[in-house]
């Protein structure tokens, strides 16, 4: 019997999914949809600046909103670990309770400190999103991961779209006050908490609660790569490394840094997402600066968010059909998209037409969402499920740290305390610098390839080049037909 066959024979079979998995997935998607129904979310900024709360733009910009970045950074790592250790459901309950706290503070809070606590709880809800996105992978077999992930993501996007449209219809058509819309949002959040209580708590997770029947959830090949000197497969020694797997995976991150495509897209995730979310946090204040509407029915934040969500879903879906050699063209595509985003930021900040500002915002979000699934594939295509989760966690944390540093310097009242228009000039410069670096890196890459090809001997020219392959193509070319290739990615 061949070595490969023996390895396959020793590998434990995949455990059967829960017989009720279809119902559980459907319930989780329904929960994901209902958890996004917050009609008042698009109108928080005009609500705080309006007569009902009467905060000043300086207070909202430099004292209240910055707390969101600080809170998110402070709780991200603990929640990442607790999500796995507590097996998802308690973190989802925490998310629902935090949402309820947000709307209670919005409705009854009257001071700056109350609104800062509101932003603190908002940071918790953002950090706990990982519990929902990873929960579904414990309900189904790996062969269904991609399809189930699309279902859960689609339910969230549909919830955001529906929530924004309901909020806009209530305000514009129904003439509902922002306070009433907030009460409606509170009611939906209470219903979401009830739904959370009926979620099934998984018996296993990626790092701390691993199934022994599945080598504690990690394939033999992955663990053998971590410890190739060991004669016996590591998955037979579950008790010796069960609590150390997370640290073994952290050591593996050093290998990832040396992989060009993974390094490039991880850097994009860190730097571009930091700029994207900074824009997202302060754009509503910019809209109020450009068009300080006194009539609530003429505030169209909800409609704009609905359109941008829909366009983001369309561009993200279309990205899956773009077939190019990403190993070669990635830097150029990222540079062009980032350059377009810099132009859109400048347009948003300089125009006096609110509709033009709305359009630029929609296009900015759509362009970002176009690159997100590409980045996910490029990062995840050659990693194990556990390592993939860790890489995305590290990337998100580093992006949050960068975002917090920028907030402290340019936004916080103890820093430069810039106005929203000045901040958007900084964001424009930030994206312009990123564009320049991406395009220069692409030019350097082309130059090095041309120089390399010019130095090739005739014999070398007949050898197929591998540098144009994506990570998954390289994996397939090296291990064609290998049973060790990961069948699913987080």
PDB file of N, CA, C and O in Angstrom, residues 263-321:
ATOM      1  N   UNK A 263       0.989  38.241   1.157  1.00  0.00           N
ATOM      2  CA  UNK A 263       1.517  39.460   1.772  1.00  0.00           C
ATOM      3  C   UNK A 263       0.858  40.699   1.168  1.00  0.00           C
ATOM      4  O   UNK A 263       0.458  41.623   1.889  1.00  0.00           O
ATOM      5  N   UNK A 264       0.730  40.727  -0.163  1.00  0.00           N
ATOM      6  CA  UNK A 264       0.131  41.879  -0.831  1.00  0.00           C
ATOM      7  C   UNK A 264      -1.304  42.096  -0.387  1.00  0.00           C
ATOM      8  O   UNK A 264      -1.689  43.212  -0.003  1.00  0.00           O
ATOM      9  N   UNK A 265      -2.109  41.038  -0.415  1.00  0.00           N
ATOM     10  CA  UNK A 265      -3.527  41.199  -0.089  1.00  0.00           C
ATOM     11  C   UNK A 265      -3.757  41.419   1.401  1.00  0.00           C
ATOM     12  O   UNK A 265      -4.729  42.064   1.800  1.00  0.00           O
ATOM     13  N   UNK A 266      -2.855  40.907   2.227  1.00  0.00           N
ATOM     14  CA  UNK A 266      -2.948  41.215   3.657  1.00  0.00           C
ATOM     15  C   UNK A 266      -2.652  42.687   3.908  1.00  0.00           C
ATOM     16  O   UNK A 266      -3.320  43.340   4.720  1.00  0.00           O
ATOM     17  N   UNK A 267      -1.649  43.213   3.205  1.00  0.00           N
ATOM     18  CA  UNK A 267      -1.355  44.648   3.330  1.00  0.00           C
ATOM     19  C   UNK A 267      -2.525  45.484   2.818  1.00  0.00           C
ATOM     20  O   UNK A 267      -2.861  46.531   3.415  1.00  0.00           O
ATOM     21  N   UNK A 268      -3.150  45.061   1.726  1.00  0.00           N
ATOM     22  CA  UNK A 268      -4.332  45.777   1.239  1.00  0.00           C
ATOM     23  C   UNK A 268      -5.426  45.760   2.311  1.00  0.00           C
ATOM     24  O   UNK A 268      -6.063  46.788   2.576  1.00  0.00           O
ATOM     25  N   UNK A 269      -5.622  44.593   2.921  1.00  0.00           N
ATOM     26  CA  UNK A 269      -6.665  44.464   3.944  1.00  0.00           C
ATOM     27  C   UNK A 269      -6.394  45.427   5.101  1.00  0.00           C
ATOM     28  O   UNK A 269      -7.312  46.083   5.612  1.00  0.00           O
ATOM     29  N   UNK A 270      -5.158  45.530   5.512  1.00  0.00           N
ATOM     30  CA  UNK A 270      -4.799  46.366   6.661  1.00  0.00           C
ATOM     31  C   UNK A 270      -4.955  47.851   6.327  1.00  0.00           C
ATOM     32  O   UNK A 270      -5.667  48.597   7.017  1.00  0.00           O
ATOM     33  N   UNK A 271      -4.297  48.303   5.261  1.00  0.00           N
ATOM     34  CA  UNK A 271      -4.235  49.737   4.978  1.00  0.00           C
ATOM     35  C   UNK A 271      -5.527  50.273   4.352  1.00  0.00           C
ATOM     36  O   UNK A 271      -6.013  51.336   4.736  1.00  0.00           O
ATOM     37  N   UNK A 272      -6.093  49.544   3.387  1.00  0.00           N
ATOM     38  CA  UNK A 272      -7.287  50.065   2.717  1.00  0.00           C
ATOM     39  C   UNK A 272      -8.531  49.960   3.582  1.00  0.00           C
ATOM     40  O   UNK A 272      -9.388  50.848   3.557  1.00  0.00           O
ATOM     41  N   UNK A 273      -8.639  48.884   4.358  1.00  0.00           N
ATOM     42  CA  UNK A 273      -9.824  48.775   5.216  1.00  0.00           C
ATOM     43  C   UNK A 273      -9.795  49.807   6.330  1.00  0.00           C
ATOM     44  O   UNK A 273     -10.841  50.309   6.755  1.00  0.00           O
ATOM     45  N   UNK A 274      -8.588  50.160   6.811  1.00  0.00           N
ATOM     46  CA  UNK A 274      -8.495  51.215   7.827  1.00  0.00           C
ATOM     47  C   UNK A 274      -9.040  52.526   7.273  1.00  0.00           C
ATOM     48  O   UNK A 274      -9.846  53.211   7.918  1.00  0.00           O
ATOM     49  N   UNK A 275      -8.617  52.890   6.052  1.00  0.00           N
ATOM     50  CA  UNK A 275      -9.125  54.116   5.434  1.00  0.00           C
ATOM     51  C   UNK A 275     -10.597  54.049   5.117  1.00  0.00           C
ATOM     52  O   UNK A 275     -11.336  55.035   5.275  1.00  0.00           O
ATOM     53  N   UNK A 276     -11.053  52.871   4.688  1.00  0.00           N
ATOM     54  CA  UNK A 276     -12.461  52.689   4.345  1.00  0.00           C
ATOM     55  C   UNK A 276     -13.364  52.929   5.558  1.00  0.00           C
ATOM     56  O   UNK A 276     -14.360  53.658   5.478  1.00  0.00           O
ATOM     57  N   UNK A 277     -13.005  52.337   6.681  1.00  0.00           N
ATOM     58  CA  UNK A 277     -13.864  52.479   7.861  1.00  0.00           C
ATOM     59  C   UNK A 277     -13.783  53.869   8.481  1.00  0.00           C
ATOM     60  O   UNK A 277     -14.773  54.356   9.050  1.00  0.00           O
ATOM     61  N   UNK A 278     -12.644  54.520   8.365  1.00  0.00           N
ATOM     62  CA  UNK A 278     -12.582  55.908   8.828  1.00  0.00           C
ATOM     63  C   UNK A 278     -13.538  56.780   8.033  1.00  0.00           C
ATOM     64  O   UNK A 278     -14.248  57.626   8.587  1.00  0.00           O
ATOM     65  N   UNK A 279     -13.559  56.583   6.721  1.00  0.00           N
ATOM     66  CA  UNK A 279     -14.506  57.324   5.889  1.00  0.00           C
ATOM     67  C   UNK A 279     -15.941  57.001   6.315  1.00  0.00           C
ATOM     68  O   UNK A 279     -16.791  57.888   6.432  1.00  0.00           O
ATOM     69  N   UNK A 280     -16.198  55.717   6.566  1.00  0.00           N
ATOM     70  CA  UNK A 280     -17.543  55.277   6.918  1.00  0.00           C
ATOM     71  C   UNK A 280     -18.013  55.915   8.227  1.00  0.00           C
ATOM     72  O   UNK A 280     -19.185  56.278   8.366  1.00  0.00           O
ATOM     73  N   UNK A 281     -17.102  56.049   9.185  1.00  0.00           N
ATOM     74  CA  UNK A 281     -17.475  56.594  10.489  1.00  0.00           C
ATOM     75  C   UNK A 281     -17.868  58.074  10.421  1.00  0.00           C
ATOM     76  O   UNK A 281     -18.725  58.529  11.192  1.00  0.00           O
ATOM     77  N   UNK A 282     -17.255  58.825   9.506  1.00  0.00           N
ATOM     78  CA  UNK A 282     -17.410  60.283   9.523  1.00  0.00           C
ATOM     79  C   UNK A 282     -18.167  60.851   8.329  1.00  0.00           C
ATOM     80  O   UNK A 282     -18.390  62.057   8.273  1.00  0.00           O
ATOM     81  N   UNK A 283     -18.573  59.990   7.399  1.00  0.00           N
ATOM     82  CA  UNK A 283     -19.212  60.525   6.198  1.00  0.00           C
ATOM     83  C   UNK A 283     -20.574  61.139   6.506  1.00  0.00           C
ATOM     84  O   UNK A 283     -20.989  62.109   5.866  1.00  0.00           O
ATOM     85  N   UNK A 284     -21.287  60.612   7.495  1.00  0.00           N
ATOM     86  CA  UNK A 284     -22.595  61.179   7.829  1.00  0.00           C
ATOM     87  C   UNK A 284     -22.448  62.597   8.375  1.00  0.00           C
ATOM     88  O   UNK A 284     -23.321  63.445   8.167  1.00  0.00           O
ATOM     89  N   UNK A 285     -21.366  62.845   9.099  1.00  0.00           N
ATOM     90  CA  UNK A 285     -21.104  64.209   9.577  1.00  0.00           C
ATOM     91  C   UNK A 285     -20.805  65.118   8.389  1.00  0.00           C
ATOM     92  O   UNK A 285     -21.240  66.287   8.354  1.00  0.00           O
ATOM     93  N   UNK A 286     -20.083  64.605   7.408  1.00  0.00           N
ATOM     94  CA  UNK A 286     -19.803  65.381   6.196  1.00  0.00           C
ATOM     95  C   UNK A 286     -21.084  65.719   5.462  1.00  0.00           C
ATOM     96  O   UNK A 286     -21.267  66.853   4.995  1.00  0.00           O
ATOM     97  N   UNK A 287     -22.000  64.756   5.356  1.00  0.00           N
ATOM     98  CA  UNK A 287     -23.280  65.025   4.690  1.00  0.00           C
ATOM     99  C   UNK A 287     -24.035  66.134   5.406  1.00  0.00           C
ATOM    100  O   UNK A 287     -24.634  67.000   4.764  1.00  0.00           O
ATOM    101  N   UNK A 288     -24.029  66.086   6.727  1.00  0.00           N
ATOM    102  CA  UNK A 288     -24.717  67.124   7.485  1.00  0.00           C
ATOM    103  C   UNK A 288     -24.051  68.486   7.304  1.00  0.00           C
ATOM    104  O   UNK A 288     -24.716  69.526   7.349  1.00  0.00           O
ATOM    105  N   UNK A 289     -22.739  68.479   7.070  1.00  0.00           N
ATOM    106  CA  UNK A 289     -22.008  69.720   6.829  1.00  0.00           C
ATOM    107  C   UNK A 289     -22.377  70.294   5.455  1.00  0.00           C
ATOM    108  O   UNK A 289     -22.563  71.504   5.303  1.00  0.00           O
ATOM    109  N   UNK A 290     -22.487  69.407   4.459  1.00  0.00           N
ATOM    110  CA  UNK A 290     -22.819  69.860   3.099  1.00  0.00           C
ATOM    111  C   UNK A 290     -24.284  70.263   2.991  1.00  0.00           C
ATOM    112  O   UNK A 290     -24.625  71.265   2.352  1.00  0.00           O
ATOM    113  N   UNK A 291     -25.155  69.481   3.635  1.00  0.00           N
ATOM    114  CA  UNK A 291     -26.590  69.736   3.526  1.00  0.00           C
ATOM    115  C   UNK A 291     -27.221  69.615   4.910  1.00  0.00           C
ATOM    116  O   UNK A 291     -27.762  68.570   5.271  1.00  0.00           O
ATOM    117  N   UNK A 292     -27.159  70.673   5.715  1.00  0.00           N
ATOM    118  CA  UNK A 292     -27.742  70.634   7.059  1.00  0.00           C
ATOM    119  C   UNK A 292     -29.261  70.781   7.018  1.00  0.00           C
ATOM    120  O   UNK A 292     -29.815  71.854   7.310  1.00  0.00           O
ATOM    121  N   UNK A 293     -29.936  69.713   6.649  1.00  0.00           N
ATOM    122  CA  UNK A 293     -31.387  69.753   6.473  1.00  0.00           C
ATOM    123  C   UNK A 293     -32.084  69.986   7.808  1.00  0.00           C
ATOM    124  O   UNK A 293     -31.760  69.363   8.823  1.00  0.00           O
ATOM    125  N   UNK A 294     -33.043  70.894   7.791  1.00  0.00           N
ATOM    126  CA  UNK A 294     -33.856  71.152   8.992  1.00  0.00           C
ATOM    127  C   UNK A 294     -35.121  70.306   8.995  1.00  0.00           C
ATOM    128  O   UNK A 294     -35.722  70.092  10.039  1.00  0.00           O
ATOM    129  N   UNK A 295     -35.494  69.809   7.818  1.00  0.00           N
ATOM    130  CA  UNK A 295     -36.665  68.943   7.683  1.00  0.00           C
ATOM    131  C   UNK A 295     -36.185  67.496   7.614  1.00  0.00           C
ATOM    132  O   UNK A 295     -35.464  67.107   6.684  1.00  0.00           O
ATOM    133  N   UNK A 296     -36.555  66.693   8.613  1.00  0.00           N
ATOM    134  CA  UNK A 296     -36.097  65.301   8.665  1.00  0.00           C
ATOM    135  C   UNK A 296     -36.481  64.517   7.420  1.00  0.00           C
ATOM    136  O   UNK A 296     -35.780  63.576   7.029  1.00  0.00           O
ATOM    137  N   UNK A 297     -37.590  64.871   6.796  1.00  0.00           N
ATOM    138  CA  UNK A 297     -38.052  64.133   5.612  1.00  0.00           C
ATOM    139  C   UNK A 297     -37.119  64.311   4.419  1.00  0.00           C
ATOM    140  O   UNK A 297     -37.187  63.546   3.449  1.00  0.00           O
ATOM    141  N   UNK A 298     -36.220  65.305   4.491  1.00  0.00           N
ATOM    142  CA  UNK A 298     -35.278  65.532   3.399  1.00  0.00           C
ATOM    143  C   UNK A 298     -33.881  64.989   3.699  1.00  0.00           C
ATOM    144  O   UNK A 298     -32.924  65.285   3.000  1.00  0.00           O
ATOM    145  N   UNK A 299     -33.781  64.189   4.770  1.00  0.00           N
ATOM    146  CA  UNK A 299     -32.527  63.492   5.085  1.00  0.00           C
ATOM    147  C   UNK A 299     -32.610  62.097   4.456  1.00  0.00           C
ATOM    148  O   UNK A 299     -33.450  61.288   4.846  1.00  0.00           O
ATOM    149  N   UNK A 300     -31.755  61.821   3.491  1.00  0.00           N
ATOM    150  CA  UNK A 300     -31.871  60.593   2.692  1.00  0.00           C
ATOM    151  C   UNK A 300     -30.766  59.585   3.014  1.00  0.00           C
ATOM    152  O   UNK A 300     -30.403  58.771   2.158  1.00  0.00           O
ATOM    153  N   UNK A 301     -30.263  59.628   4.228  1.00  0.00           N
ATOM    154  CA  UNK A 301     -29.178  58.714   4.603  1.00  0.00           C
ATOM    155  C   UNK A 301     -29.551  57.250   4.416  1.00  0.00           C
ATOM    156  O   UNK A 301     -28.746  56.439   3.952  1.00  0.00           O
ATOM    157  N   UNK A 302     -30.774  56.893   4.804  1.00  0.00           N
ATOM    158  CA  UNK A 302     -31.206  55.505   4.702  1.00  0.00           C
ATOM    159  C   UNK A 302     -31.235  55.013   3.268  1.00  0.00           C
ATOM    160  O   UNK A 302     -30.783  53.899   2.967  1.00  0.00           O
ATOM    161  N   UNK A 303     -31.775  55.829   2.366  1.00  0.00           N
ATOM    162  CA  UNK A 303     -31.830  55.441   0.961  1.00  0.00           C
ATOM    163  C   UNK A 303     -30.450  55.278   0.359  1.00  0.00           C
ATOM    164  O   UNK A 303     -30.193  54.345  -0.429  1.00  0.00           O
ATOM    165  N   UNK A 304     -29.540  56.171   0.720  1.00  0.00           N
ATOM    166  CA  UNK A 304     -28.168  56.086   0.207  1.00  0.00           C
ATOM    167  C   UNK A 304     -27.486  54.822   0.718  1.00  0.00           C
ATOM    168  O   UNK A 304     -26.793  54.121  -0.041  1.00  0.00           O
ATOM    169  N   UNK A 305     -27.676  54.504   1.997  1.00  0.00           N
ATOM    170  CA  UNK A 305     -27.080  53.285   2.545  1.00  0.00           C
ATOM    171  C   UNK A 305     -27.660  52.047   1.862  1.00  0.00           C
ATOM    172  O   UNK A 305     -26.940  51.064   1.616  1.00  0.00           O
ATOM    173  N   UNK A 306     -28.957  52.080   1.560  1.00  0.00           N
ATOM    174  CA  UNK A 306     -29.582  50.940   0.886  1.00  0.00           C
ATOM    175  C   UNK A 306     -28.987  50.745  -0.508  1.00  0.00           C
ATOM    176  O   UNK A 306     -28.645  49.626  -0.904  1.00  0.00           O
ATOM    177  N   UNK A 307     -28.840  51.821  -1.256  1.00  0.00           N
ATOM    178  CA  UNK A 307     -28.289  51.732  -2.609  1.00  0.00           C
ATOM    179  C   UNK A 307     -26.828  51.275  -2.565  1.00  0.00           C
ATOM    180  O   UNK A 307     -26.399  50.428  -3.361  1.00  0.00           O
ATOM    181  N   UNK A 308     -26.055  51.817  -1.621  1.00  0.00           N
ATOM    182  CA  UNK A 308     -24.641  51.439  -1.535  1.00  0.00           C
ATOM    183  C   UNK A 308     -24.488  49.975  -1.129  1.00  0.00           C
ATOM    184  O   UNK A 308     -23.583  49.278  -1.618  1.00  0.00           O
ATOM    185  N   UNK A 309     -25.376  49.488  -0.264  1.00  0.00           N
ATOM    186  CA  UNK A 309     -25.344  48.078   0.114  1.00  0.00           C
ATOM    187  C   UNK A 309     -25.657  47.188  -1.077  1.00  0.00           C
ATOM    188  O   UNK A 309     -24.999  46.166  -1.310  1.00  0.00           O
ATOM    189  N   UNK A 310     -26.678  47.593  -1.846  1.00  0.00           N
ATOM    190  CA  UNK A 310     -27.058  46.812  -3.025  1.00  0.00           C
ATOM    191  C   UNK A 310     -25.938  46.797  -4.058  1.00  0.00           C
ATOM    192  O   UNK A 310     -25.594  45.741  -4.614  1.00  0.00           O
ATOM    193  N   UNK A 311     -25.320  47.950  -4.310  1.00  0.00           N
ATOM    194  CA  UNK A 311     -24.221  48.000  -5.268  1.00  0.00           C
ATOM    195  C   UNK A 311     -23.031  47.194  -4.758  1.00  0.00           C
ATOM    196  O   UNK A 311     -22.363  46.495  -5.541  1.00  0.00           O
ATOM    197  N   UNK A 312     -22.762  47.260  -3.461  1.00  0.00           N
ATOM    198  CA  UNK A 312     -21.671  46.479  -2.892  1.00  0.00           C
ATOM    199  C   UNK A 312     -21.883  44.994  -3.071  1.00  0.00           C
ATOM    200  O   UNK A 312     -20.948  44.247  -3.382  1.00  0.00           O
ATOM    201  N   UNK A 313     -23.140  44.543  -2.890  1.00  0.00           N
ATOM    202  CA  UNK A 313     -23.450  43.127  -3.095  1.00  0.00           C
ATOM    203  C   UNK A 313     -23.253  42.731  -4.555  1.00  0.00           C
ATOM    204  O   UNK A 313     -22.733  41.643  -4.863  1.00  0.00           O
ATOM    205  N   UNK A 314     -23.649  43.611  -5.471  1.00  0.00           N
ATOM    206  CA  UNK A 314     -23.512  43.310  -6.904  1.00  0.00           C
ATOM    207  C   UNK A 314     -22.040  43.254  -7.305  1.00  0.00           C
ATOM    208  O   UNK A 314     -21.607  42.323  -8.013  1.00  0.00           O
ATOM    209  N   UNK A 315     -21.247  44.228  -6.861  1.00  0.00           N
ATOM    210  CA  UNK A 315     -19.828  44.240  -7.226  1.00  0.00           C
ATOM    211  C   UNK A 315     -19.079  43.073  -6.590  1.00  0.00           C
ATOM    212  O   UNK A 315     -18.189  42.485  -7.218  1.00  0.00           O
ATOM    213  N   UNK A 316     -19.454  42.720  -5.357  1.00  0.00           N
ATOM    214  CA  UNK A 316     -18.813  41.575  -4.703  1.00  0.00           C
ATOM    215  C   UNK A 316     -19.136  40.292  -5.457  1.00  0.00           C
ATOM    216  O   UNK A 316     -18.274  39.418  -5.633  1.00  0.00           O
ATOM    217  N   UNK A 317     -20.376  40.177  -5.914  1.00  0.00           N
ATOM    218  CA  UNK A 317     -20.784  38.993  -6.672  1.00  0.00           C
ATOM    219  C   UNK A 317     -20.063  38.939  -8.014  1.00  0.00           C
ATOM    220  O   UNK A 317     -19.573  37.892  -8.443  1.00  0.00           O
ATOM    221  N   UNK A 318     -19.953  40.085  -8.679  1.00  0.00           N
ATOM    222  CA  UNK A 318     -19.308  40.123  -9.990  1.00  0.00           C
ATOM    223  C   UNK A 318     -17.819  39.840  -9.912  1.00  0.00           C
ATOM    224  O   UNK A 318     -17.219  39.356 -10.883  1.00  0.00           O
ATOM    225  N   UNK A 319     -17.204  40.121  -8.757  1.00  0.00           N
ATOM    226  CA  UNK A 319     -15.767  39.873  -8.617  1.00  0.00           C
ATOM    227  C   UNK A 319     -15.430  38.399  -8.790  1.00  0.00           C
ATOM    228  O   UNK A 319     -14.323  38.057  -9.218  1.00  0.00           O
ATOM    229  N   UNK A 320     -16.389  37.546  -8.475  1.00  0.00           N
ATOM    230  CA  UNK A 320     -16.146  36.115  -8.621  1.00  0.00           C
ATOM    231  C   UNK A 320     -16.007  35.659 -10.060  1.00  0.00           C
ATOM    232  O   UNK A 320     -15.550  34.536 -10.318  1.00  0.00           O
ATOM    233  N   UNK A 321     -16.401  36.502 -11.003  1.00  0.00           N
ATOM    234  CA  UNK A 321     -16.341  36.133 -12.414  1.00  0.00           C
ATOM    235  C   UNK A 321     -15.168  36.777 -13.142  1.00  0.00           C
ATOM    236  O   UNK A 321     -15.019  36.611 -14.340  1.00  0.00           O
TER     237      UNK A 321
END
